[in-house]
Protein backbone atom coordinates (compact mmCIF):
# COMPACT_ATOMS: atom_id res chain seq x y z
CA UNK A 1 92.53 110.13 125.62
CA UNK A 2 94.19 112.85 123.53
CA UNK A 3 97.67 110.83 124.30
CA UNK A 4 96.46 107.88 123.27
CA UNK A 5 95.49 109.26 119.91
CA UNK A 6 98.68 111.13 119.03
CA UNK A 7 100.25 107.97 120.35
CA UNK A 8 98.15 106.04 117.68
CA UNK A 9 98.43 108.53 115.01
CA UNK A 10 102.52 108.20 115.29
CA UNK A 11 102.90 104.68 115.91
CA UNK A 12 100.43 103.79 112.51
CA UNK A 13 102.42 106.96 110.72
CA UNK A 14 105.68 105.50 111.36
CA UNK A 15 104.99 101.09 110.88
CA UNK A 16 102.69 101.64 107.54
CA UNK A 17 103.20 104.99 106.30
CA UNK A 18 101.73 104.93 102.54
CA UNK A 19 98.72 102.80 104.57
CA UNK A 20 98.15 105.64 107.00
CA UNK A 21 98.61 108.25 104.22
CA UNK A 22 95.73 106.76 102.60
CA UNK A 23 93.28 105.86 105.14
CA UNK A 24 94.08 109.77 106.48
CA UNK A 25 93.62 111.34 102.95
CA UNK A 26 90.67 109.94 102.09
CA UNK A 27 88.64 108.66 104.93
CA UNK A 28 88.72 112.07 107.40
CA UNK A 29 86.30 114.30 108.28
CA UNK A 30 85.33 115.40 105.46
CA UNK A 31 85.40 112.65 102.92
CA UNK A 32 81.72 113.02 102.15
CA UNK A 33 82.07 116.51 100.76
CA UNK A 34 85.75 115.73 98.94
CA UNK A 35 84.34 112.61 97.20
CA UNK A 36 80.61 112.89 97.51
CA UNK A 37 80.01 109.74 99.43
CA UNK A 38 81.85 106.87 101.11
CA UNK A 39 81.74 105.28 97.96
CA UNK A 40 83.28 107.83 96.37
CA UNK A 41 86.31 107.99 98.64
CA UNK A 42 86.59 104.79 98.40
CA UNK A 43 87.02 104.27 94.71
CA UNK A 44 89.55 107.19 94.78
CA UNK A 45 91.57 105.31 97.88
CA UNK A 46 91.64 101.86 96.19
CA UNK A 47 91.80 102.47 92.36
CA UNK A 48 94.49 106.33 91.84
CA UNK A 49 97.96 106.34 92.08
CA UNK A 50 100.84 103.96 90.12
CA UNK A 51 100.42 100.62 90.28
CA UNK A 52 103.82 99.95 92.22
CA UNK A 53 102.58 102.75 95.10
CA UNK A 54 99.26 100.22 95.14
CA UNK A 55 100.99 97.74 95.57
CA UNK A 56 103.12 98.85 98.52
CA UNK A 57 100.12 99.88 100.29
CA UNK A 58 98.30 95.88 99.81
CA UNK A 59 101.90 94.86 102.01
CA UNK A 60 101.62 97.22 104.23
CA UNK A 61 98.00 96.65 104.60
CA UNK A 62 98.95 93.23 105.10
CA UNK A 63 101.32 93.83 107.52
CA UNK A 64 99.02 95.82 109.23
CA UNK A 65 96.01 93.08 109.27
CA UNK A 66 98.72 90.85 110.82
CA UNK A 67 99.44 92.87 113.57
CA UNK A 68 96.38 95.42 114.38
CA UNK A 69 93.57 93.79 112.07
CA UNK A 70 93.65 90.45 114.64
CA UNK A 71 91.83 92.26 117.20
CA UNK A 72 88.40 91.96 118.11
CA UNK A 73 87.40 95.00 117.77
CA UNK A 74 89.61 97.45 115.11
CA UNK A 75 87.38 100.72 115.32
CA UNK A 76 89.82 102.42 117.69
CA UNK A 77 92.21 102.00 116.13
CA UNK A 78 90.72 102.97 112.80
CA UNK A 79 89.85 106.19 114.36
CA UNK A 80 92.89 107.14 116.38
CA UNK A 81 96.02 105.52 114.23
CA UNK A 82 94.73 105.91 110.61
CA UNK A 83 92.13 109.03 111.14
CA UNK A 84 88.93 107.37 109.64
CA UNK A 85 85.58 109.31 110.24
CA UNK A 86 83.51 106.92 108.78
CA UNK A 87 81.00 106.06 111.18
CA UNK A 88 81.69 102.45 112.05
CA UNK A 89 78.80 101.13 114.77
CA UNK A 90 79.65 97.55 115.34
CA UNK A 91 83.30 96.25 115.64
CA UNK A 92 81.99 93.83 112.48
CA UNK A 93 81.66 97.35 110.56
CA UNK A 94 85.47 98.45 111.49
CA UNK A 95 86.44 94.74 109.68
CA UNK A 96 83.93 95.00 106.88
CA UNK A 97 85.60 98.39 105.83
CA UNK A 98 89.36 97.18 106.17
CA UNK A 99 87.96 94.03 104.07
CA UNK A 100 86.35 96.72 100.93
CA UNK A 101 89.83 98.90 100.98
CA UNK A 102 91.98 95.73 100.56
CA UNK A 103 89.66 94.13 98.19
CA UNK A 104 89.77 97.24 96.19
CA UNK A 105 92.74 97.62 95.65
CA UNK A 106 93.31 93.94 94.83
CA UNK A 107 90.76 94.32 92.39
CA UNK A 108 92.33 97.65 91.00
CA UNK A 109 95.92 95.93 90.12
CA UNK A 110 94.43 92.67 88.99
CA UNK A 111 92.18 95.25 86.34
CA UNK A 112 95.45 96.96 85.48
CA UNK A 113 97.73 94.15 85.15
CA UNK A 114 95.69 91.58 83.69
CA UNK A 115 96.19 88.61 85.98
CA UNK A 116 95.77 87.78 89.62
CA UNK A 117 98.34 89.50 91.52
CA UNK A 118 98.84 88.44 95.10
């Protein structure tokens, strides 16, 4: 199992690096007492750093929901590419919280540049 995860860990690292960066930074094991809540992190993940970095990260995410985010069920690899420790029960939950980063950050350049950026 440990294999698999460092396997995971390098593989998401190396394909979407600013993604991984920012699931890893803010969604670990302790994002709860770094942010306060999963809301918290959240807003931190989606709406800080320059707007072209943001940007970056919606292709990447995109590239990732392409290629990993077609599965049925994302929570492993979630947990074991990008580091999340947010307690994800159902494989609906793993999709729901991919769905609230990327919307976030849409929502964050659209605020900061004024139109709808895709």
């Amino acid at each position: 199992m440990a294999r698999r995860r460092r396997e995971f860990w390098k593989y998401a690292e190396e394909r979407w690096p600013l993604l991984h960066n920012l699931m890893a930074g803010h969604f670990h094991q302790d994002f709860d007492i770094d942010y306060g809540s999963l809301e918290g992190a959240m807003d931190a993940a989606t709406s800080l750093g320059p707007l072209e970095h943001r940007k970056a990260v919606i292709q990447e995410w995109r590239d990732w929901n392409m290629s990993e985010g077609v599965k049925d069920d994302i929570r492993p690899f979630l947990h074991d590419g990008f580091g999340v420790a947010v307690l994800l029960k159902k494989p609906i939950d793993g999709r729901n919280f991919m769905n609230r980063v990327y919307e976030g950050l849409i929502a964050g350049v659209r605020a900061e540049t004024g139109k709808n950026w895709e």
